[in-house]
XYZ file of C-alpha atoms in Angstrom:
573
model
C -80.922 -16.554 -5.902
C -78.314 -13.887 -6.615
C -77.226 -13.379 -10.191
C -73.865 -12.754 -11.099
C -72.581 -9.701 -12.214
C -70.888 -10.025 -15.367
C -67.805 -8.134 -16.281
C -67.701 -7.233 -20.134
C -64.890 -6.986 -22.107
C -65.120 -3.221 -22.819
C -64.848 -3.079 -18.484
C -61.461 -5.001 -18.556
C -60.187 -3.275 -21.059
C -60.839 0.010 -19.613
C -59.134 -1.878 -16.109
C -56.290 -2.999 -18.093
C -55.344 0.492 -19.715
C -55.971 2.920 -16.496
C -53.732 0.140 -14.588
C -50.751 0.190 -17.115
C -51.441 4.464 -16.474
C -50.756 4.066 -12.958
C -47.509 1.991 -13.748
C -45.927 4.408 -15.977
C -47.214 7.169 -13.426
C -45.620 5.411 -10.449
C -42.486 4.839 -12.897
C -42.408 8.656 -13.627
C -42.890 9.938 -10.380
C -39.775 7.480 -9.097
C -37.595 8.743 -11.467
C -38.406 12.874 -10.888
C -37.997 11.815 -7.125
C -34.623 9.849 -8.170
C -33.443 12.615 -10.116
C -33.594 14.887 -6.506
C -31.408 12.222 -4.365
C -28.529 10.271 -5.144
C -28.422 7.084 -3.403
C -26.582 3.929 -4.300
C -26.432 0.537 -2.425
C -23.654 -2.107 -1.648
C -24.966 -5.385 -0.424
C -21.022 -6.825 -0.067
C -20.375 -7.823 3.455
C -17.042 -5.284 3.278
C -18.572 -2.726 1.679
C -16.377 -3.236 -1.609
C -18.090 -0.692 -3.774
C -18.864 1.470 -1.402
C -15.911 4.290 -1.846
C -14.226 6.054 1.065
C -15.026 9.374 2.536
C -12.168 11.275 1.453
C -12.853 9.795 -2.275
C -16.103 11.197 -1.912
C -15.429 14.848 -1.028
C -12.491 14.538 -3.536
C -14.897 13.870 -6.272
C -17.841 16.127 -5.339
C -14.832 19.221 -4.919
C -13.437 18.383 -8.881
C -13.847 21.691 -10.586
C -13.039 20.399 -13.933
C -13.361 17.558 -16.366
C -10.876 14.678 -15.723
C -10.881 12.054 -19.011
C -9.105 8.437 -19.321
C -7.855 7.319 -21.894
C -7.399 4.023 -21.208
C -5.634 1.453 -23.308
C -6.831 -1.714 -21.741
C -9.638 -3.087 -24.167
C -9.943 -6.302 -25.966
C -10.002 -9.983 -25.772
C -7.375 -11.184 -22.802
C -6.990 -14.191 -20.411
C -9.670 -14.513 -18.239
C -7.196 -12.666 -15.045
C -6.962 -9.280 -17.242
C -10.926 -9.473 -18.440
C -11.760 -9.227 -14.426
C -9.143 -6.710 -13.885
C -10.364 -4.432 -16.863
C -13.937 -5.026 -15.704
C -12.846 -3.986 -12.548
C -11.487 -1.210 -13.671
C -14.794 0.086 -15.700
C -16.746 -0.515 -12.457
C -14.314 1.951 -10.302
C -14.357 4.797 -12.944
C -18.273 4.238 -13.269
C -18.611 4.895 -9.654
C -16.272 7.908 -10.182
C -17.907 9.317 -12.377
C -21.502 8.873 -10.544
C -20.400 10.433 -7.411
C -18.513 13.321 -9.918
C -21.602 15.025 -10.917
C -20.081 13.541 -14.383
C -16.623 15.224 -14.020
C -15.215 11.640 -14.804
C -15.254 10.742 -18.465
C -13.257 7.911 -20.198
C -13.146 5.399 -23.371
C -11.559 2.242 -23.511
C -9.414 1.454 -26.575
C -7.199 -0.888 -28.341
C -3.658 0.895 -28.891
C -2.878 0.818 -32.909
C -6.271 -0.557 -34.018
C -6.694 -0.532 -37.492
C -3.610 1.266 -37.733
C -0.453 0.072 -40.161
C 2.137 -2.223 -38.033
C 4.495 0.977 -37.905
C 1.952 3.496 -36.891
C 1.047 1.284 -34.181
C 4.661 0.994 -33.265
C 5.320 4.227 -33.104
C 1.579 5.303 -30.440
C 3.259 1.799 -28.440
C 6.406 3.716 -28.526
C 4.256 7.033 -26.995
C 3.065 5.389 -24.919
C 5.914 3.297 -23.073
C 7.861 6.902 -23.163
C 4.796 8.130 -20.991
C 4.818 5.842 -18.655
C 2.581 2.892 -19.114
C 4.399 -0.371 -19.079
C 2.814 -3.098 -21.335
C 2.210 -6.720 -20.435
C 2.749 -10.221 -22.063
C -0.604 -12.176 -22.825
C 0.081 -15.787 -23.646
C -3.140 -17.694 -25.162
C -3.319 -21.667 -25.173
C -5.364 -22.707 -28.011
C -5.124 -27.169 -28.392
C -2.069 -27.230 -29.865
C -0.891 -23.215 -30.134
C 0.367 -20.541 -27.804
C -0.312 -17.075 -29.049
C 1.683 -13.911 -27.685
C -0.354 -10.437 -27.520
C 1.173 -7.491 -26.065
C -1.372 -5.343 -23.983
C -1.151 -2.053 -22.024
C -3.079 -2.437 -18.915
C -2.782 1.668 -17.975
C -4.458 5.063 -19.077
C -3.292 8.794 -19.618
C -5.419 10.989 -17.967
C -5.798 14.714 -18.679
C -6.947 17.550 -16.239
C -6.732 21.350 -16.804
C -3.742 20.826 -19.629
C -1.684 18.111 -17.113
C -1.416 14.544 -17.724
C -0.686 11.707 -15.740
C -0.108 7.744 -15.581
C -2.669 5.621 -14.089
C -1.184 2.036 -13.676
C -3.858 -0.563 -13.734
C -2.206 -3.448 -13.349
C 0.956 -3.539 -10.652
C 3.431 -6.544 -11.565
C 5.462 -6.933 -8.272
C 8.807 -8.156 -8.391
C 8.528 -12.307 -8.655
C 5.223 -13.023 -6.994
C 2.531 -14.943 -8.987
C 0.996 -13.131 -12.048
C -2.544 -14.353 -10.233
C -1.723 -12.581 -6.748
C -0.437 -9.067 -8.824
C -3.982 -9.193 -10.439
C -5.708 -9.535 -7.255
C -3.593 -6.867 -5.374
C -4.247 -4.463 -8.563
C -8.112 -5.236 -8.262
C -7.667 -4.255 -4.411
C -5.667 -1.177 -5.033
C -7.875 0.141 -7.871
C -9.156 3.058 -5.425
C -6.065 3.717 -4.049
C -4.421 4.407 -7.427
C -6.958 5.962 -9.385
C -7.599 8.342 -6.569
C -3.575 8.589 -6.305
C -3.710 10.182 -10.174
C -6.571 12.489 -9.877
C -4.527 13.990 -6.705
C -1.357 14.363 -8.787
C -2.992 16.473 -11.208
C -4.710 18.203 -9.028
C -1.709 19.245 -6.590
C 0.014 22.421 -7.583
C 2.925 22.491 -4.866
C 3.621 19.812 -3.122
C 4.973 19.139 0.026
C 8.680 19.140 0.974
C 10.239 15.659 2.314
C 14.307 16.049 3.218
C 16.619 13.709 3.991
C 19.417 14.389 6.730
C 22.625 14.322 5.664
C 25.962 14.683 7.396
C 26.246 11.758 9.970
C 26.921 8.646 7.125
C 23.356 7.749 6.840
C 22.043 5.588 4.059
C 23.733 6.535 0.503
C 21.267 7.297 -2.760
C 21.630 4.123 -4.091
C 20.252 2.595 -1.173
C 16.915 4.610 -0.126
C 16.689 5.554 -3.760
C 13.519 3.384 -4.139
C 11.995 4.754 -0.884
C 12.953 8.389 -2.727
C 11.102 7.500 -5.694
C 7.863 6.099 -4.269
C 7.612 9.514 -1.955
C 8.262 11.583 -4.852
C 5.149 10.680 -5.678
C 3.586 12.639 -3.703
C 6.081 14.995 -1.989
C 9.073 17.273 -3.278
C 12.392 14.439 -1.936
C 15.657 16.507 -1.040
C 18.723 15.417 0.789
C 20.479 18.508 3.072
C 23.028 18.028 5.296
C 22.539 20.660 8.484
C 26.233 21.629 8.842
C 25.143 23.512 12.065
C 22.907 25.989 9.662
C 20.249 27.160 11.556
C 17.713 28.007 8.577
C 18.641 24.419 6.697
C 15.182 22.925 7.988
C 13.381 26.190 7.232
C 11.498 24.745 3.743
C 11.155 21.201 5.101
C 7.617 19.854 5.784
C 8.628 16.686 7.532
C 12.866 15.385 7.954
C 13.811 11.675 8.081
C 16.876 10.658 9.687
C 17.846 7.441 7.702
C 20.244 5.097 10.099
C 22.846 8.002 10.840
C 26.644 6.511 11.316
C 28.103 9.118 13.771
C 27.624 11.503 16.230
C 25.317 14.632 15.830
C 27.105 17.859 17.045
C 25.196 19.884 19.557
C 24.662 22.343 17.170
C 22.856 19.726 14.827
C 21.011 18.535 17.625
C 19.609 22.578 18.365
C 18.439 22.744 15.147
C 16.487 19.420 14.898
C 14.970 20.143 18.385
C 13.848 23.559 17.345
C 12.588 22.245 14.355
C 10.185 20.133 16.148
C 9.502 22.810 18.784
C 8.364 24.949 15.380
C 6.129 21.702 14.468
C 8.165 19.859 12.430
C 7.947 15.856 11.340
C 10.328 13.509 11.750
C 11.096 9.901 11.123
C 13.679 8.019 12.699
C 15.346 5.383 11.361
C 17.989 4.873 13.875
C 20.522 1.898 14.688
C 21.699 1.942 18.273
C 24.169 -1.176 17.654
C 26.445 -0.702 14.591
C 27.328 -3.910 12.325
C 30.027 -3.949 10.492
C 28.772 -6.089 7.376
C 31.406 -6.343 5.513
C 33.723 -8.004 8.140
C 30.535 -10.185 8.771
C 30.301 -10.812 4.720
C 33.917 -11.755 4.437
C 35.261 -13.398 7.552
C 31.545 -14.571 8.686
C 31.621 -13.794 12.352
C 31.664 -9.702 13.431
C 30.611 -7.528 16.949
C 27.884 -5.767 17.397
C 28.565 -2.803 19.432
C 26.869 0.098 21.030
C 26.797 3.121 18.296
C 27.040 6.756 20.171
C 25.231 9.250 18.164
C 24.553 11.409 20.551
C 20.502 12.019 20.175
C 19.884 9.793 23.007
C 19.224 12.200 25.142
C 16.661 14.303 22.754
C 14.801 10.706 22.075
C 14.421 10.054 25.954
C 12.887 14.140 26.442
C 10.596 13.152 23.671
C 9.433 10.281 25.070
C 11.288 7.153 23.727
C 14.567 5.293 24.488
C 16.503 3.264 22.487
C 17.910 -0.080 23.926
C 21.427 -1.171 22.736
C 20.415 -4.644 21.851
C 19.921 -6.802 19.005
C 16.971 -8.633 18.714
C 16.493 -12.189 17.281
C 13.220 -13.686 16.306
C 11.662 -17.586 15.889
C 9.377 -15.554 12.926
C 12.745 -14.428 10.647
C 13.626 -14.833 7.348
C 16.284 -16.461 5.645
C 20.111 -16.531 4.275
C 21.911 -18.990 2.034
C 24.978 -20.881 3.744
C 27.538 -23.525 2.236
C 27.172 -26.689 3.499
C 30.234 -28.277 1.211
C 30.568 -29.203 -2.164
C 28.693 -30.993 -4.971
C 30.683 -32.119 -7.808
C 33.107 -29.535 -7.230
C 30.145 -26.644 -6.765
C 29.663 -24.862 -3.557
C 25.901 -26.089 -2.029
C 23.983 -23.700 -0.502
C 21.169 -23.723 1.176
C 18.944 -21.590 3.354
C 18.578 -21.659 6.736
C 16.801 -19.195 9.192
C 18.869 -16.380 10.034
C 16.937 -14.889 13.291
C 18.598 -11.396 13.291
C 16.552 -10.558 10.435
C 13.046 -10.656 11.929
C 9.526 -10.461 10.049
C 7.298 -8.804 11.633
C 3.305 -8.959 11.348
C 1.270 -5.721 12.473
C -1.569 -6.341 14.825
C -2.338 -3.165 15.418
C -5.219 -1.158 14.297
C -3.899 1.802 13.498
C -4.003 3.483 9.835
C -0.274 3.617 9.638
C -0.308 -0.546 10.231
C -3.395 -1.660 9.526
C -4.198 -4.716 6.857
C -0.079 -4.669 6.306
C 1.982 -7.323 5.426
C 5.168 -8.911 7.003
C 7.914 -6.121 7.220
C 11.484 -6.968 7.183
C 13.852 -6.195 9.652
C 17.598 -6.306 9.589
C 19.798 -6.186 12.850
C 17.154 -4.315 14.750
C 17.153 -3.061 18.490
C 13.981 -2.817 21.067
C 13.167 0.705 22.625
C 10.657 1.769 25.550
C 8.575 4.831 26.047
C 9.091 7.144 29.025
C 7.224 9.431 30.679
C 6.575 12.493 28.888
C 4.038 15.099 29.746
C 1.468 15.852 27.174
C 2.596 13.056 24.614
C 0.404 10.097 23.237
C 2.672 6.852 22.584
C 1.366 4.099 20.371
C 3.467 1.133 19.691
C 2.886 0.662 15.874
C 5.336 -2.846 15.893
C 6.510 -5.703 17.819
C 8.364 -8.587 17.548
C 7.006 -12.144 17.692
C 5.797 -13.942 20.630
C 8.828 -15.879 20.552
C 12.312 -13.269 21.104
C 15.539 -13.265 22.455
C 17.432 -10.117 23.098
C 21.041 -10.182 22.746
C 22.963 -7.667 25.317
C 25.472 -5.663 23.804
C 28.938 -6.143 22.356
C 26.427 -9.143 20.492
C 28.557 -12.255 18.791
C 27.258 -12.515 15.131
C 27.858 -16.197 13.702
C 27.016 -16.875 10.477
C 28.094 -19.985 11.208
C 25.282 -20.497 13.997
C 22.341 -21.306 11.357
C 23.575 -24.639 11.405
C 22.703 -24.905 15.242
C 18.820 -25.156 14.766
C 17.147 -22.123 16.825
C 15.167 -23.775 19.717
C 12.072 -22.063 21.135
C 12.518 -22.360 24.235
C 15.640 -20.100 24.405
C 13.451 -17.700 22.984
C 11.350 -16.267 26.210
C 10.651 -12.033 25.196
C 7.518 -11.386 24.240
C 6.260 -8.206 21.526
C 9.232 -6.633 22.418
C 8.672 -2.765 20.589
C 10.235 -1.640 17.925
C 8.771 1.206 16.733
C 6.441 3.849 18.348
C 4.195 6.648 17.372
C 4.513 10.282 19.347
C 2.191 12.659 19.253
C 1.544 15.896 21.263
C 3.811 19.652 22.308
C 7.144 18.608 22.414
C 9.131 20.162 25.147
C 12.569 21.147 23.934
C 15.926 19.039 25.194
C 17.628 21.942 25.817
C 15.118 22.805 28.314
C 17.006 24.770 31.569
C 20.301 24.725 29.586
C 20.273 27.077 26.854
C 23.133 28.868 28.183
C 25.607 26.258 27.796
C 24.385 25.749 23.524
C 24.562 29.521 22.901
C 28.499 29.254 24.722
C 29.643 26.335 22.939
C 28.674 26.979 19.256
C 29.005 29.657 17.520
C 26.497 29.303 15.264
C 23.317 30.591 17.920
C 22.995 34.154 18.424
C 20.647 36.319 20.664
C 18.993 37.202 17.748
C 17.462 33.533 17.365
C 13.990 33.249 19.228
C 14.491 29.927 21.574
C 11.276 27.840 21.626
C 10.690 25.319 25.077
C 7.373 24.150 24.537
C 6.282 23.442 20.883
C 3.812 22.992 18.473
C 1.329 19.717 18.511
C 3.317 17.588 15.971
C 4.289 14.101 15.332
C 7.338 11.799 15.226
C 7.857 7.975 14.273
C 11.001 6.475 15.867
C 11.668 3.326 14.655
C 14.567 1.015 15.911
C 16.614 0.077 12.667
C 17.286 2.077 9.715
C 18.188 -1.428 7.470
C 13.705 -0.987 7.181
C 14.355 1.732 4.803
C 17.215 -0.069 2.648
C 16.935 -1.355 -0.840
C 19.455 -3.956 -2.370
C 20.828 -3.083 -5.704
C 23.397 -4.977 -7.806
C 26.950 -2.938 -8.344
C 27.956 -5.068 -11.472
C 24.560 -3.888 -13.251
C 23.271 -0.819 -11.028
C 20.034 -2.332 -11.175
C 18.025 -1.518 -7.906
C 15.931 -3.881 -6.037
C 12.113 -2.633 -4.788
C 12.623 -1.563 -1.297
C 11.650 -4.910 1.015
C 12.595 -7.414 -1.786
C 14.390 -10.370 -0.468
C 16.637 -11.636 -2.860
C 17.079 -15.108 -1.149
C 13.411 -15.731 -1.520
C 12.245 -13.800 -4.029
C 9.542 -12.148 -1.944
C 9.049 -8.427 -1.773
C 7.767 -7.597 2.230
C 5.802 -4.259 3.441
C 8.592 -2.360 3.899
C 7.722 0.648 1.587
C 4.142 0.558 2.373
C 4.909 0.813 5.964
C 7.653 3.577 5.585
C 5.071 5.750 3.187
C 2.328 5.532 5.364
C 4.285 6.507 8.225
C 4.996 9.701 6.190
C 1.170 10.321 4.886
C 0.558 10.096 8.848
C 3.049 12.782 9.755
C 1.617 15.055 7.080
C -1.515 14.785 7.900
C -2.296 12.881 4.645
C -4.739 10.402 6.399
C -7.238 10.246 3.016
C -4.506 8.291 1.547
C -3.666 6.192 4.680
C -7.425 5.350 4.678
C -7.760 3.785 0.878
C -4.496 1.971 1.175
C -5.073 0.508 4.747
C -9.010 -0.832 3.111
C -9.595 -4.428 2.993
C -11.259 -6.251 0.151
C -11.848 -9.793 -0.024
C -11.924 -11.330 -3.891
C -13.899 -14.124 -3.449
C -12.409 -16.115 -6.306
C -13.340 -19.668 -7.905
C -10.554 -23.257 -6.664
C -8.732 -23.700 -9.902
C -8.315 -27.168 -9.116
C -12.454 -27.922 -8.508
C -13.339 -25.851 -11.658
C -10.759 -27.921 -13.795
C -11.756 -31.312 -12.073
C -15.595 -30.476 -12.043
C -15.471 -28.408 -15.074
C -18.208 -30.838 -17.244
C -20.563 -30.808 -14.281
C -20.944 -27.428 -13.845
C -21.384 -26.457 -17.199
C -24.291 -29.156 -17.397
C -25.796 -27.389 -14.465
C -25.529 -24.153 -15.868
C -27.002 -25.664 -18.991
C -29.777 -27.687 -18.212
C -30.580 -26.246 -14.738
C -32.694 -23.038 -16.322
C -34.556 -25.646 -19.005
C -35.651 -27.712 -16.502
C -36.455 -24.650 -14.338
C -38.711 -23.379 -17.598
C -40.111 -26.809 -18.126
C -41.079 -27.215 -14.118
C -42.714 -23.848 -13.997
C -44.960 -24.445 -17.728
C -45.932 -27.716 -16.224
C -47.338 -26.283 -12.531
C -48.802 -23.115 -14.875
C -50.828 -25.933 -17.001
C -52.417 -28.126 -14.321
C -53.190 -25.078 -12.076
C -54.916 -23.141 -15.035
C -56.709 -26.802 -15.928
C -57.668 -27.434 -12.636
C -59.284 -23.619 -12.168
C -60.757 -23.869 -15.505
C -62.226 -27.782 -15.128
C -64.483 -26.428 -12.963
């Protein structure tokens, strides 16, 4: 018979403390390790924390502190408290991939502060550019107001800037401008820290000279490039230097005719690698004959570029396209007790059109809306990549030209069988060396302006560069009111109330051009908010909270119970 070996006390104790040693050593030796690599992981099936390449290498290249201040703290509604928890999570992965360079505080604007000192910082503030919210609170029987400022200044090297949290657009639900502002936190937090760290920026112009689009009505396209970009307006006036300083032109739905000269100087601009975008209307409408006597023509507009477009690679079709997928216009169908009644009915020349292609400049967009726009085709050009960024529906009718416009025809219900073209295109992307129009003809220029000289080098093949022709210049148009001069956002639809892509689409066409793919790359990201059915957590609002409740008790309970009979059963013997 064997005798058992007995373990005293002084043994376990001696087990206990050398194995609590090896713990903290294994601890220790983790964090020295941890302290060597930097490694963090996102288990979210779209990689929702994970941050983009070019926010990376921004981050790691900061050479200086960049602080928040950011005056979004306190109790809110329960939209704002995800939003500003949001909101810390972004600037804490900022700052961990900044080698610390990111610092910020959260605060309450006027805390503790008499009701006119905190009047006057709210005053500051809204003179700086944050724009402050209205936070209604339903308590039984009483609604309280609080005013909150869902933004931060942030300071870099003795600059400040704005950083908008929170992005009300236009009419749509407060819910969906919360979500969109949780999706774009990236995007616009990595928008500021580029602001203040840009010290010249690049140079955008407008064309002038040929009746395109007036101030008033690209201003808001003006003022979301000026975010990025120095926004100018020159007309060329056969100047041969006027698109010397220019980084990239756009050519905004011109009226009339480009003169040879004009047309010289745009080619060579391209031919010296130049960007453009065109916005270009082959069929003229004539909208106010259309607004007042409701019918108009739509007729072929000469603007004599057609011939640069089809050396470049692209032609322009005078058409006009109609679409099943369109939006809407308000007609008067009689009288109501003496009141005009309206009501909205499809109006097919204004199509909406859904990108399906994956390309940065498209990619995760919204509808865009269209307004009297035309088809075009590529042709072959040697050396040039063509990628259709949009097409229409799979239900389109093209309309030969001089086109009958109706108002009157909404009444007539569109049927979809008339409807037989198919992703007709309506804008294209060009890439590649240009080779100049005035290819084999130079003579013939130099004879019949006087504005080119011998002395002016004459470039044939070009530079790699890029151009975006799209086939309506309405895309770029914002509605504003000329009792009030207030200005619509570019793509809001006043007859709906729904603001469309419009301006994304435009700006990322000109981040493509100039080579400003980082930002095409956070805006064009994808993040799904998987967020809670308010109608099943107001109906089954008392059941889940007993779950929630009870659920871990009876959990504890369970697990004491199974501890006890397996430590009585191992002991009973």
């Amino acid at each position: 018979m064997v005798a058992e070996k007995k373990i005293t006390p002084s043994k376990n104790k001696r087990r206990d403390i050398l194995s609590v040693f090896i713990l903290i050593g294994i601890i220790a030796l983790t964090n020295f390790i941890g302290a060597f690599y930097f490694k963090r992981f996102d288990l979210t099936s779209e990689k929702r924390y994970t941050l983009a390449e070019s926010t990376k290498t921004l981050l790691t290249n900061l050479d200086d502190e960049v602080y928040f201040k950011v005056y979004f703290d306190g109790d809110f509604n329960p939209s704002f408290t995800r939003l500003r928890n949001e909101a810390k999570e972004i600037l804490d992965e900022f700052r961990a991939y900044s080698n610390n360079q990111i610092e910020y505080e959260f605060i309450v604007p006027g805390e503790g502060l008499s009701a006119d000192e905190k009047s006057n910082i709210e005053k500051q503030l809204y003179e700086k550019g944050l724009v402050p919210e209205e936070v209604f609170e339903k308590n039984k029987d009483k609604t309280s107001q609080t005013l909150i400022w869902p933004g931060a200044i942030v300071s870099h090297k003795g600059k400040e800037a704005v950083w908008k949290i929170f992005n009300r657009q236009g009419n749509t639900d407060f819910e969906i401008s919360v979500n969109n502002s949780v999706k774009e936190l990236e995007y616009s937090l990595t928008n500021t820290i580029r602001k203040l760290q840009r010290n010249k920026k690049q140079e955008v112009t407008f064309i002038e000279g040929h009746y395109e689009l007036d101030t008033l009505s690209i201003s808001d396209f003006a003022r979301g490039l000026s975010e990025y970009y120095t926004v100018n307006k020159t007309p060329i006036l056969g100047k041969l230097g006027a698109l010397d300083q220019s980084d990239a032109i756009i050519i905004a739905q011109p009226d009339s005719a480009f003169s040879v000269a004009d047309q010289f100087i745009i080619d060579q601009y391209i031919m010296r690698g130049g960007k453009v975008l065109w916005l270009i209307d082959p069929v003229g409408i004539n909208r106010d004959t259309l607004q007042m006597k409701g019918f108009t023509l739509g007729l072929t507009r000469p603007l004599n570029i057609d011939n640069m477009l089809f050396k470049y690679g692209v032609r322009l079709n005078s058409v006009l396209l109609q679409d099943f997928q369109c939006s809407v216009i308000p007609m008067n169908v009689g009288f109501k007790k003496g009141q005009p009644n309206f009501k909205l009915f499809p109006w097919p020349y204004s199509p909406l059109v859904l990108p399906d292609v994956n390309h940065p400049i498209v990619k995760n967009l919204d509808l865009i809306k269209f307004d009297y726009v035309s088809s075009l085709d590529t042709i072959t050009a040697k050396g040039i990549k063509k990628t259709i960024l949009l097409s229409t529906s799979k239900y389109t009718k093209i309309i030969p030209t001089p086109a009958r416009i109706y108002y009157s025809s909404v009444q007539i219900p569109p049927k979809e069988s008339q409807f037989l073209n198919t992703y007709v295109p309506i804008a294209c992307l060009l890439e590649g060396e240009f080779t100049s129009f005035a290819e084999n003809r130079l003579p013939t220029i130099f004879l019949t302006d006087s504005a080119f000289n011998s002395k002016n080098k004459f470039i044939e093949k070009g530079k790699k560069t890029k151009m975006i022709v799209v086939a309506d210049g309405d895309v770029a148009r914002n509605d504003y009111s000329r009792s009030s001069g207030a200005i619509y956002p570019l793509g809001y639809d006043k007859f709906t109330k729904q603001t469309y892509a419009n301006k994304t689409f435009l700006l990322n066409c000109v981040n493509y051009l100039l080579d400003d793919e980082g930002m095409l790359q956070l805006r064009s990201r994808e993040v799904t908010l998987r967020l809670l059915d308010k109608k099943k957590t107001n109906l089954q609002r008392g059941k889940w909270q007993m779950v929630n409740v009870l659920m871990p008790v009876m959990l504890l309970i369970l697990f004491g119970l199974i501890q006890f009979f397996l430590r009585k059963r191992k002991f009973a013997k």
